[in-house]
GROMACS .gro file of C-alpha atoms in nm:
model
  414
    1UNK     CA    1   0.015  -0.003   0.039
    2UNK     CA    2   0.107   0.374  -0.099
    3UNK     CA    3   0.079   0.672   0.084
    4UNK     CA    4  -0.142   0.946  -0.012
    5UNK     CA    5  -0.471   1.143   0.067
    6UNK     CA    6  -0.781   1.226  -0.143
    7UNK     CA    7  -0.952   1.523  -0.164
    8UNK     CA    8  -1.301   1.661  -0.251
    9UNK     CA    9  -1.481   1.991  -0.267
   10UNK     CA   10  -1.736   2.212  -0.478
   11UNK     CA   11  -1.687   2.545  -0.621
   12UNK     CA   12  -1.933   2.750  -0.805
   13UNK     CA   13  -1.681   2.874  -1.092
   14UNK     CA   14  -1.406   2.645  -1.218
   15UNK     CA   15  -1.272   2.919  -1.396
   16UNK     CA   16  -1.218   3.066  -1.003
   17UNK     CA   17  -1.039   2.772  -0.960
   18UNK     CA   18  -0.801   2.765  -1.221
   19UNK     CA   19  -0.717   3.114  -1.192
   20UNK     CA   20  -0.662   3.080  -0.850
   21UNK     CA   21  -0.410   2.760  -0.890
   22UNK     CA   22  -0.234   2.975  -1.206
   23UNK     CA   23  -0.172   3.266  -0.939
   24UNK     CA   24  -0.056   2.989  -0.625
   25UNK     CA   25   0.166   2.791  -0.917
   26UNK     CA   26   0.345   3.113  -1.031
   27UNK     CA   27   0.482   3.207  -0.682
   28UNK     CA   28   0.563   2.877  -0.603
   29UNK     CA   29   0.742   2.797  -0.947
   30UNK     CA   30   0.497   2.479  -0.950
   31UNK     CA   31   0.344   2.419  -1.304
   32UNK     CA   32  -0.048   2.427  -1.404
   33UNK     CA   33  -0.209   2.278  -1.719
   34UNK     CA   34  -0.583   2.274  -1.771
   35UNK     CA   35  -0.761   2.047  -1.939
   36UNK     CA   36  -1.186   2.068  -2.046
   37UNK     CA   37  -1.259   1.872  -1.728
   38UNK     CA   38  -0.946   1.849  -1.552
   39UNK     CA   39  -0.652   2.020  -1.443
   40UNK     CA   40  -0.289   1.935  -1.357
   41UNK     CA   41  -0.066   2.073  -1.130
   42UNK     CA   42   0.287   1.997  -1.117
   43UNK     CA   43   0.458   2.041  -0.792
   44UNK     CA   44   0.798   1.876  -0.890
   45UNK     CA   45   0.893   1.578  -1.130
   46UNK     CA   46   0.721   1.259  -1.015
   47UNK     CA   47   0.487   1.528  -0.817
   48UNK     CA   48   0.165   1.593  -1.006
   49UNK     CA   49  -0.192   1.664  -0.873
   50UNK     CA   50  -0.436   1.588  -1.084
   51UNK     CA   51  -0.789   1.742  -1.034
   52UNK     CA   52  -1.092   1.624  -1.218
   53UNK     CA   53  -1.441   1.822  -1.235
   54UNK     CA   54  -1.810   1.749  -1.271
   55UNK     CA   55  -2.148   1.905  -1.268
   56UNK     CA   56  -2.278   1.840  -0.872
   57UNK     CA   57  -2.582   1.684  -0.942
   58UNK     CA   58  -2.673   1.762  -0.553
   59UNK     CA   59  -2.620   2.122  -0.563
   60UNK     CA   60  -2.713   2.273  -0.901
   61UNK     CA   61  -2.484   2.578  -1.036
   62UNK     CA   62  -2.192   2.398  -0.828
   63UNK     CA   63  -1.918   2.169  -0.935
   64UNK     CA   64  -1.792   1.907  -0.776
   65UNK     CA   65  -1.404   1.870  -0.779
   66UNK     CA   66  -1.205   1.538  -0.644
   67UNK     CA   67  -0.798   1.482  -0.662
   68UNK     CA   68  -0.661   1.160  -0.538
   69UNK     CA   69  -0.312   1.196  -0.463
   70UNK     CA   70  -0.059   0.916  -0.418
   71UNK     CA   71   0.276   1.048  -0.260
   72UNK     CA   72   0.479   0.771  -0.136
   73UNK     CA   73   0.676   0.768  -0.413
   74UNK     CA   74   0.803   1.158  -0.413
   75UNK     CA   75   0.836   1.177  -0.061
   76UNK     CA   76   0.654   1.357   0.274
   77UNK     CA   77   0.788   1.675   0.162
   78UNK     CA   78   0.573   1.622  -0.174
   79UNK     CA   79   0.310   1.540   0.082
   80UNK     CA   80   0.313   1.865   0.299
   81UNK     CA   81   0.308   2.111   0.000
   82UNK     CA   82   0.063   1.931  -0.196
   83UNK     CA   83  -0.199   1.951   0.109
   84UNK     CA   84  -0.100   2.325   0.171
   85UNK     CA   85  -0.141   2.380  -0.252
   86UNK     CA   86  -0.486   2.206  -0.189
   87UNK     CA   87  -0.607   2.412   0.085
   88UNK     CA   88  -0.511   2.742  -0.060
   89UNK     CA   89  -0.755   2.684  -0.378
   90UNK     CA   90  -1.071   2.784  -0.144
   91UNK     CA   91  -1.275   2.504  -0.225
   92UNK     CA   92  -1.601   2.459  -0.033
   93UNK     CA   93  -1.725   2.200   0.167
   94UNK     CA   94  -1.370   2.054   0.136
   95UNK     CA   95  -1.277   1.721   0.286
   96UNK     CA   96  -0.948   1.569   0.320
   97UNK     CA   97  -0.863   1.184   0.335
   98UNK     CA   98  -0.537   1.208   0.467
   99UNK     CA   99  -0.412   0.828   0.604
  100UNK     CA  100  -0.121   0.998   0.740
  101UNK     CA  101  -0.334   1.226   0.928
  102UNK     CA  102  -0.118   1.524   0.815
  103UNK     CA  103  -0.368   1.760   0.755
  104UNK     CA  104  -0.502   1.728   1.133
  105UNK     CA  105  -0.200   1.711   1.288
  106UNK     CA  106   0.066   1.886   1.074
  107UNK     CA  107   0.369   1.706   1.275
  108UNK     CA  108   0.609   1.634   0.979
  109UNK     CA  109   0.857   1.438   1.154
  110UNK     CA  110   0.548   1.191   1.315
  111UNK     CA  111   0.485   1.188   0.931
  112UNK     CA  112   0.790   1.057   0.829
  113UNK     CA  113   0.856   0.838   1.116
  114UNK     CA  114   0.502   0.639   1.125
  115UNK     CA  115   0.429   0.650   0.716
  116UNK     CA  116   0.722   0.717   0.503
  117UNK     CA  117   0.986   0.545   0.651
  118UNK     CA  118   0.800   0.230   0.707
  119UNK     CA  119   0.665   0.245   0.360
  120UNK     CA  120   0.990   0.273   0.228
  121UNK     CA  121   1.117  -0.008   0.482
  122UNK     CA  122   0.848  -0.218   0.316
  123UNK     CA  123   0.919  -0.194  -0.019
  124UNK     CA  124   1.286  -0.299   0.077
  125UNK     CA  125   1.144  -0.572   0.216
  126UNK     CA  126   0.938  -0.666  -0.091
  127UNK     CA  127   1.257  -0.673  -0.306
  128UNK     CA  128   1.409  -0.894  -0.085
  129UNK     CA  129   1.111  -1.163  -0.121
  130UNK     CA  130   1.177  -1.102  -0.460
  131UNK     CA  131   1.535  -1.154  -0.478
  132UNK     CA  132   1.495  -1.491  -0.269
  133UNK     CA  133   1.205  -1.576  -0.489
  134UNK     CA  134   1.344  -1.545  -0.818
  135UNK     CA  135   1.724  -1.509  -0.807
  136UNK     CA  136   1.748  -1.317  -1.100
  137UNK     CA  137   1.613  -1.053  -1.337
  138UNK     CA  138   1.533  -0.678  -1.263
  139UNK     CA  139   1.310  -0.493  -1.059
  140UNK     CA  140   1.164  -0.137  -1.144
  141UNK     CA  141   1.064   0.086  -0.831
  142UNK     CA  142   0.812   0.367  -0.848
  143UNK     CA  143   0.834   0.417  -1.240
  144UNK     CA  144   0.571   0.622  -1.407
  145UNK     CA  145   0.375   0.367  -1.660
  146UNK     CA  146   0.417   0.681  -1.908
  147UNK     CA  147   0.757   0.635  -1.993
  148UNK     CA  148   1.024   0.392  -2.139
  149UNK     CA  149   1.142   0.136  -1.975
  150UNK     CA  150   1.501   0.133  -1.859
  151UNK     CA  151   1.776  -0.156  -2.020
  152UNK     CA  152   1.732  -0.463  -1.794
  153UNK     CA  153   2.033  -0.550  -1.575
  154UNK     CA  154   1.987  -0.843  -1.408
  155UNK     CA  155   2.004  -0.843  -1.002
  156UNK     CA  156   1.921  -0.452  -0.987
  157UNK     CA  157   1.654  -0.253  -0.910
  158UNK     CA  158   1.594   0.035  -1.117
  159UNK     CA  159   1.460   0.381  -0.910
  160UNK     CA  160   1.357   0.689  -1.070
  161UNK     CA  161   1.688   0.844  -0.887
  162UNK     CA  162   1.945   0.580  -0.917
  163UNK     CA  163   2.024   0.200  -1.008
  164UNK     CA  164   2.055  -0.012  -0.698
  165UNK     CA  165   2.208  -0.386  -0.676
  166UNK     CA  166   2.011  -0.627  -0.499
  167UNK     CA  167   2.282  -0.689  -0.269
  168UNK     CA  168   2.265  -0.277  -0.152
  169UNK     CA  169   1.935  -0.287  -0.064
  170UNK     CA  170   1.944  -0.615   0.087
  171UNK     CA  171   2.229  -0.483   0.338
  172UNK     CA  172   2.006  -0.118   0.359
  173UNK     CA  173   1.746  -0.364   0.500
  174UNK     CA  174   1.940  -0.587   0.744
  175UNK     CA  175   2.126  -0.238   0.878
  176UNK     CA  176   1.785  -0.111   0.911
  177UNK     CA  177   1.954   0.250   0.759
  178UNK     CA  178   1.629   0.364   0.609
  179UNK     CA  179   1.669   0.696   0.720
  180UNK     CA  180   1.978   0.774   0.564
  181UNK     CA  181   1.831   0.582   0.225
  182UNK     CA  182   1.554   0.803   0.213
  183UNK     CA  183   1.754   1.083   0.172
  184UNK     CA  184   1.887   0.964  -0.134
  185UNK     CA  185   1.536   0.767  -0.273
  186UNK     CA  186   1.278   1.031  -0.227
  187UNK     CA  187   1.286   1.337  -0.455
  188UNK     CA  188   1.128   1.553  -0.184
  189UNK     CA  189   1.155   1.411   0.117
  190UNK     CA  190   1.238   1.701   0.379
  191UNK     CA  191   1.008   1.990   0.509
  192UNK     CA  192   1.117   2.268   0.255
  193UNK     CA  193   1.306   2.279  -0.066
  194UNK     CA  194   1.638   2.259   0.092
  195UNK     CA  195   1.970   2.179  -0.085
  196UNK     CA  196   1.867   1.807  -0.081
  197UNK     CA  197   1.545   1.888  -0.311
  198UNK     CA  198   1.756   2.075  -0.575
  199UNK     CA  199   2.021   1.771  -0.581
  200UNK     CA  200   1.744   1.500  -0.618
  201UNK     CA  201   1.567   1.687  -0.846
  202UNK     CA  202   1.910   1.693  -1.036
  203UNK     CA  203   1.978   1.364  -1.018
  204UNK     CA  204   1.579   1.277  -1.144
  205UNK     CA  205   1.697   1.442  -1.454
  206UNK     CA  206   2.040   1.295  -1.493
  207UNK     CA  207   1.913   0.965  -1.443
  208UNK     CA  208   1.586   0.948  -1.622
  209UNK     CA  209   1.529   1.259  -1.874
  210UNK     CA  210   1.853   1.332  -1.989
  211UNK     CA  211   2.009   1.216  -2.324
  212UNK     CA  212   2.385   1.325  -2.258
  213UNK     CA  213   2.385   1.478  -2.602
  214UNK     CA  214   2.496   1.862  -2.693
  215UNK     CA  215   2.236   2.133  -2.595
  216UNK     CA  216   2.291   2.279  -2.959
  217UNK     CA  217   2.123   1.951  -3.084
  218UNK     CA  218   1.774   2.034  -2.969
  219UNK     CA  219   1.525   2.300  -2.713
  220UNK     CA  220   1.492   1.985  -2.502
  221UNK     CA  221   1.844   1.909  -2.482
  222UNK     CA  222   1.927   2.283  -2.397
  223UNK     CA  223   1.625   2.267  -2.137
  224UNK     CA  224   1.732   1.960  -1.988
  225UNK     CA  225   2.099   1.990  -1.967
  226UNK     CA  226   2.020   2.413  -1.821
  227UNK     CA  227   1.795   2.279  -1.554
  228UNK     CA  228   2.049   1.987  -1.422
  229UNK     CA  229   2.364   2.235  -1.402
  230UNK     CA  230   2.071   2.524  -1.227
  231UNK     CA  231   1.971   2.279  -0.962
  232UNK     CA  232   2.287   2.117  -0.884
  233UNK     CA  233   2.452   2.470  -0.877
  234UNK     CA  234   2.147   2.557  -0.623
  235UNK     CA  235   2.201   2.284  -0.382
  236UNK     CA  236   2.588   2.352  -0.367
  237UNK     CA  237   2.512   2.707  -0.299
  238UNK     CA  238   2.285   2.601  -0.020
  239UNK     CA  239   2.489   2.347   0.152
  240UNK     CA  240   2.840   2.293  -0.019
  241UNK     CA  241   2.901   2.010   0.191
  242UNK     CA  242   2.617   1.788   0.050
  243UNK     CA  243   2.781   1.488  -0.190
  244UNK     CA  244   2.716   1.590  -0.563
  245UNK     CA  245   2.724   1.390  -0.872
  246UNK     CA  246   3.016   1.574  -1.013
  247UNK     CA  247   3.159   1.394  -1.315
  248UNK     CA  248   2.818   1.425  -1.459
  249UNK     CA  249   2.827   1.797  -1.367
  250UNK     CA  250   3.122   1.825  -1.564
  251UNK     CA  251   2.983   1.652  -1.849
  252UNK     CA  252   2.698   1.850  -1.906
  253UNK     CA  253   2.874   2.154  -1.834
  254UNK     CA  254   3.061   2.033  -2.156
  255UNK     CA  255   2.739   1.948  -2.290
  256UNK     CA  256   2.589   2.332  -2.260
  257UNK     CA  257   2.919   2.449  -2.347
  258UNK     CA  258   2.962   2.660  -2.025
  259UNK     CA  259   3.247   2.651  -1.748
  260UNK     CA  260   3.173   2.500  -1.430
  261UNK     CA  261   3.078   2.716  -1.128
  262UNK     CA  262   3.074   2.409  -0.861
  263UNK     CA  263   3.476   2.356  -0.738
  264UNK     CA  264   3.654   2.062  -0.788
  265UNK     CA  265   3.660   2.028  -0.405
  266UNK     CA  266   3.306   1.961  -0.364
  267UNK     CA  267   3.221   1.595  -0.204
  268UNK     CA  268   3.125   1.349  -0.439
  269UNK     CA  269   2.825   1.145  -0.454
  270UNK     CA  270   2.898   0.759  -0.584
  271UNK     CA  271   2.679   0.513  -0.750
  272UNK     CA  272   2.732   0.147  -0.837
  273UNK     CA  273   2.658   0.231  -1.216
  274UNK     CA  274   2.727   0.508  -1.474
  275UNK     CA  275   2.417   0.769  -1.391
  276UNK     CA  276   2.180   0.803  -1.670
  277UNK     CA  277   1.927   0.531  -1.810
  278UNK     CA  278   1.933   0.705  -2.126
  279UNK     CA  279   2.284   0.635  -2.191
  280UNK     CA  280   2.157   0.293  -2.293
  281UNK     CA  281   1.897   0.138  -2.491
  282UNK     CA  282   1.553   0.202  -2.371
  283UNK     CA  283   1.207   0.030  -2.434
  284UNK     CA  284   0.904   0.271  -2.601
  285UNK     CA  285   0.582   0.127  -2.554
  286UNK     CA  286   0.302   0.164  -2.836
  287UNK     CA  287   0.004  -0.008  -2.728
  288UNK     CA  288   0.102  -0.349  -2.695
  289UNK     CA  289   0.410  -0.328  -2.860
  290UNK     CA  290   0.750  -0.288  -2.674
  291UNK     CA  291   1.000  -0.143  -2.894
  292UNK     CA  292   1.391  -0.121  -2.779
  293UNK     CA  293   1.604   0.183  -2.937
  294UNK     CA  294   1.868   0.389  -2.846
  295UNK     CA  295   1.767   0.605  -2.525
  296UNK     CA  296   1.977   0.885  -2.687
  297UNK     CA  297   1.685   0.947  -2.988
  298UNK     CA  298   1.461   1.225  -2.950
  299UNK     CA  299   1.102   1.164  -3.014
  300UNK     CA  300   0.874   1.374  -3.235
  301UNK     CA  301   0.517   1.320  -3.403
  302UNK     CA  302   0.506   1.349  -3.775
  303UNK     CA  303   0.170   1.485  -3.832
  304UNK     CA  304   0.202   1.431  -4.268
  305UNK     CA  305  -0.024   1.166  -4.398
  306UNK     CA  306  -0.183   0.990  -4.110
  307UNK     CA  307   0.055   1.069  -3.882
  308UNK     CA  308   0.377   0.832  -3.756
  309UNK     CA  309   0.567   0.832  -3.456
  310UNK     CA  310   0.945   0.894  -3.526
  311UNK     CA  311   1.274   0.837  -3.340
  312UNK     CA  312   1.596   0.984  -3.452
  313UNK     CA  313   1.938   1.142  -3.347
  314UNK     CA  314   2.025   1.380  -3.621
  315UNK     CA  315   2.346   1.501  -3.444
  316UNK     CA  316   2.496   1.169  -3.539
  317UNK     CA  317   2.329   1.090  -3.857
  318UNK     CA  318   2.177   0.780  -3.694
  319UNK     CA  319   1.888   0.545  -3.843
  320UNK     CA  320   1.561   0.708  -3.831
  321UNK     CA  321   1.243   0.494  -3.719
  322UNK     CA  322   0.889   0.537  -3.828
  323UNK     CA  323   0.647   0.335  -3.630
  324UNK     CA  324   0.259   0.369  -3.718
  325UNK     CA  325  -0.014   0.150  -3.528
  326UNK     CA  326  -0.378   0.039  -3.675
  327UNK     CA  327  -0.619  -0.125  -3.462
  328UNK     CA  328  -0.901  -0.358  -3.623
  329UNK     CA  329  -1.222  -0.369  -3.344
  330UNK     CA  330  -1.355  -0.655  -3.513
  331UNK     CA  331  -1.106  -0.914  -3.558
  332UNK     CA  332  -0.745  -1.003  -3.484
  333UNK     CA  333  -0.490  -0.832  -3.738
  334UNK     CA  334  -0.350  -1.015  -4.035
  335UNK     CA  335  -0.023  -0.946  -4.262
  336UNK     CA  336  -0.092  -0.700  -4.526
  337UNK     CA  337  -0.050  -0.901  -4.888
  338UNK     CA  338   0.076  -0.601  -5.062
  339UNK     CA  339   0.349  -0.564  -4.744
  340UNK     CA  340   0.734  -0.731  -4.883
  341UNK     CA  341   0.688  -0.620  -5.280
  342UNK     CA  342   1.056  -0.517  -5.370
  343UNK     CA  343   1.214  -0.597  -5.041
  344UNK     CA  344   1.491  -0.824  -4.987
  345UNK     CA  345   1.538  -1.117  -4.744
  346UNK     CA  346   1.196  -1.154  -4.676
  347UNK     CA  347   1.147  -1.302  -4.334
  348UNK     CA  348   0.862  -1.357  -4.097
  349UNK     CA  349   0.913  -1.501  -3.732
  350UNK     CA  350   0.684  -1.493  -3.357
  351UNK     CA  351   0.752  -1.271  -3.145
  352UNK     CA  352   0.579  -1.282  -2.768
  353UNK     CA  353   0.189  -1.216  -2.811
  354UNK     CA  354   0.269  -1.191  -3.192
  355UNK     CA  355   0.442  -1.227  -3.543
  356UNK     CA  356   0.677  -0.989  -3.758
  357UNK     CA  357   0.780  -0.984  -4.136
  358UNK     CA  358   1.074  -0.762  -4.209
  359UNK     CA  359   1.306  -0.713  -4.499
  360UNK     CA  360   1.509  -0.464  -4.682
  361UNK     CA  361   1.543  -0.218  -5.023
  362UNK     CA  362   1.764   0.032  -5.167
  363UNK     CA  363   1.626   0.367  -5.258
  364UNK     CA  364   1.783   0.583  -5.520
  365UNK     CA  365   1.667   0.907  -5.593
  366UNK     CA  366   1.798   1.208  -5.817
  367UNK     CA  367   1.975   1.376  -5.499
  368UNK     CA  368   2.078   1.063  -5.287
  369UNK     CA  369   2.066   0.713  -5.253
  370UNK     CA  370   1.982   0.553  -4.868
  371UNK     CA  371   1.854   0.208  -4.775
  372UNK     CA  372   1.541   0.116  -4.585
  373UNK     CA  373   1.407  -0.146  -4.371
  374UNK     CA  374   1.038  -0.201  -4.348
  375UNK     CA  375   0.904  -0.463  -4.124
  376UNK     CA  376   0.544  -0.572  -4.020
  377UNK     CA  377   0.422  -0.637  -3.641
  378UNK     CA  378   0.071  -0.788  -3.571
  379UNK     CA  379  -0.072  -0.838  -3.193
  380UNK     CA  380  -0.365  -0.925  -3.158
  381UNK     CA  381  -0.608  -0.662  -3.299
  382UNK     CA  382  -0.299  -0.426  -3.330
  383UNK     CA  383  -0.088  -0.387  -3.686
  384UNK     CA  384   0.193  -0.192  -3.720
  385UNK     CA  385   0.421  -0.036  -3.989
  386UNK     CA  386   0.783   0.000  -3.904
  387UNK     CA  387   1.030   0.195  -4.116
  388UNK     CA  388   1.383   0.203  -4.057
  389UNK     CA  389   1.581   0.454  -4.309
  390UNK     CA  390   1.966   0.467  -4.284
  391UNK     CA  391   2.250   0.575  -4.498
  392UNK     CA  392   2.523   0.252  -4.517
  393UNK     CA  393   2.476  -0.101  -4.585
  394UNK     CA  394   2.630  -0.174  -4.303
  395UNK     CA  395   2.420  -0.030  -4.074
  396UNK     CA  396   2.117  -0.259  -4.143
  397UNK     CA  397   2.254  -0.561  -3.900
  398UNK     CA  398   2.205  -0.326  -3.600
  399UNK     CA  399   1.874  -0.247  -3.711
  400UNK     CA  400   1.775  -0.591  -3.735
  401UNK     CA  401   1.957  -0.654  -3.388
  402UNK     CA  402   1.672  -0.397  -3.255
  403UNK     CA  403   1.404  -0.547  -3.452
  404UNK     CA  404   1.473  -0.895  -3.299
  405UNK     CA  405   1.425  -0.723  -2.907
  406UNK     CA  406   1.043  -0.646  -3.028
  407UNK     CA  407   0.791  -0.783  -2.810
  408UNK     CA  408   0.472  -0.781  -2.708
  409UNK     CA  409   0.202  -0.758  -2.475
  410UNK     CA  410  -0.161  -0.944  -2.463
  411UNK     CA  411  -0.463  -0.716  -2.478
  412UNK     CA  412  -0.831  -0.791  -2.443
  413UNK     CA  413  -1.031  -0.730  -2.728
  414UNK     CA  414  -1.214  -0.395  -2.702
   0.00000   0.00000   0.00000
């Protein structure tokens, strides 16, 4: 069981609610996104408050607002900040179901001691039990299911702020050193936005978001790299004794083309693995399809035609992957009779929960020559067209190796 709270209340006008949220968010450096019947307030990475509203059936002219907020993956500091933000919205008839009772007693240390530390201890105990039961594999802890899946590393646990060996976590459980580990596990575990908050915010960006590519490659690289440097330098400014991922800091400084501001004398934070899941292969989810690609690839949606998903790294002129998906709601998908015409070395094989066909061809145009690998994958009612364009024949082997990693998960027919 996780830790969190649930809120309900009413407002007369949704515009008043959203304006209040935006005004508060601007002051607190939060982000607000308003949709037709909901609102997302992002307090920090992993820390979103999703408010839903609907016309109140019992009170004509009123809107019923509710928000269910799991806080255990982020920490007690986020729990406190979320409670305070909700209070400032001015909801009428507000009720707060807070399992930590912090809304009532406002004792931060008690909330940590009675809820967040025991929750983290229980998580490590579950990890230990899985280790004894399975003995191999990878566990993913507190991971946003809307994100990619990090590359599997046997006998490790991948978490948003770092990868750990099972032995390391088992030793922590045996030593009962939960409070010290909490500072490295929770992004916002302390009461205020102190040095550790900015430090862990930067760690999240380094491990989960950073492509480790020059800021000149894209706006996304520039924003991520710049935010990492700003957060680490803020952490050092507030607490010069706090250990920092200094080697990663120097690397990002170089990618951002600026001189380091943190001196070499700063305390160093060490990890069992190199920082950054995107340094390696990652697995993207596209419906039931699981596609493994280099983590350094950028993603974009190409609206031309019927639209397609595109992954690429134009900095190194790497292969460009395009994936389109189609669903048949009436029956299971079948291979297209037209697919494969003009392709060389056409093959067909099984994948978990589906099948795939693929082949290649050379394309000659007036101003260039390139090669294309095409594949069609079917799984349940879904059919996918995968096209990979590349510049030299030698790249085909790597593309086919990645196609060999494609899997699918079983889905019930709609």
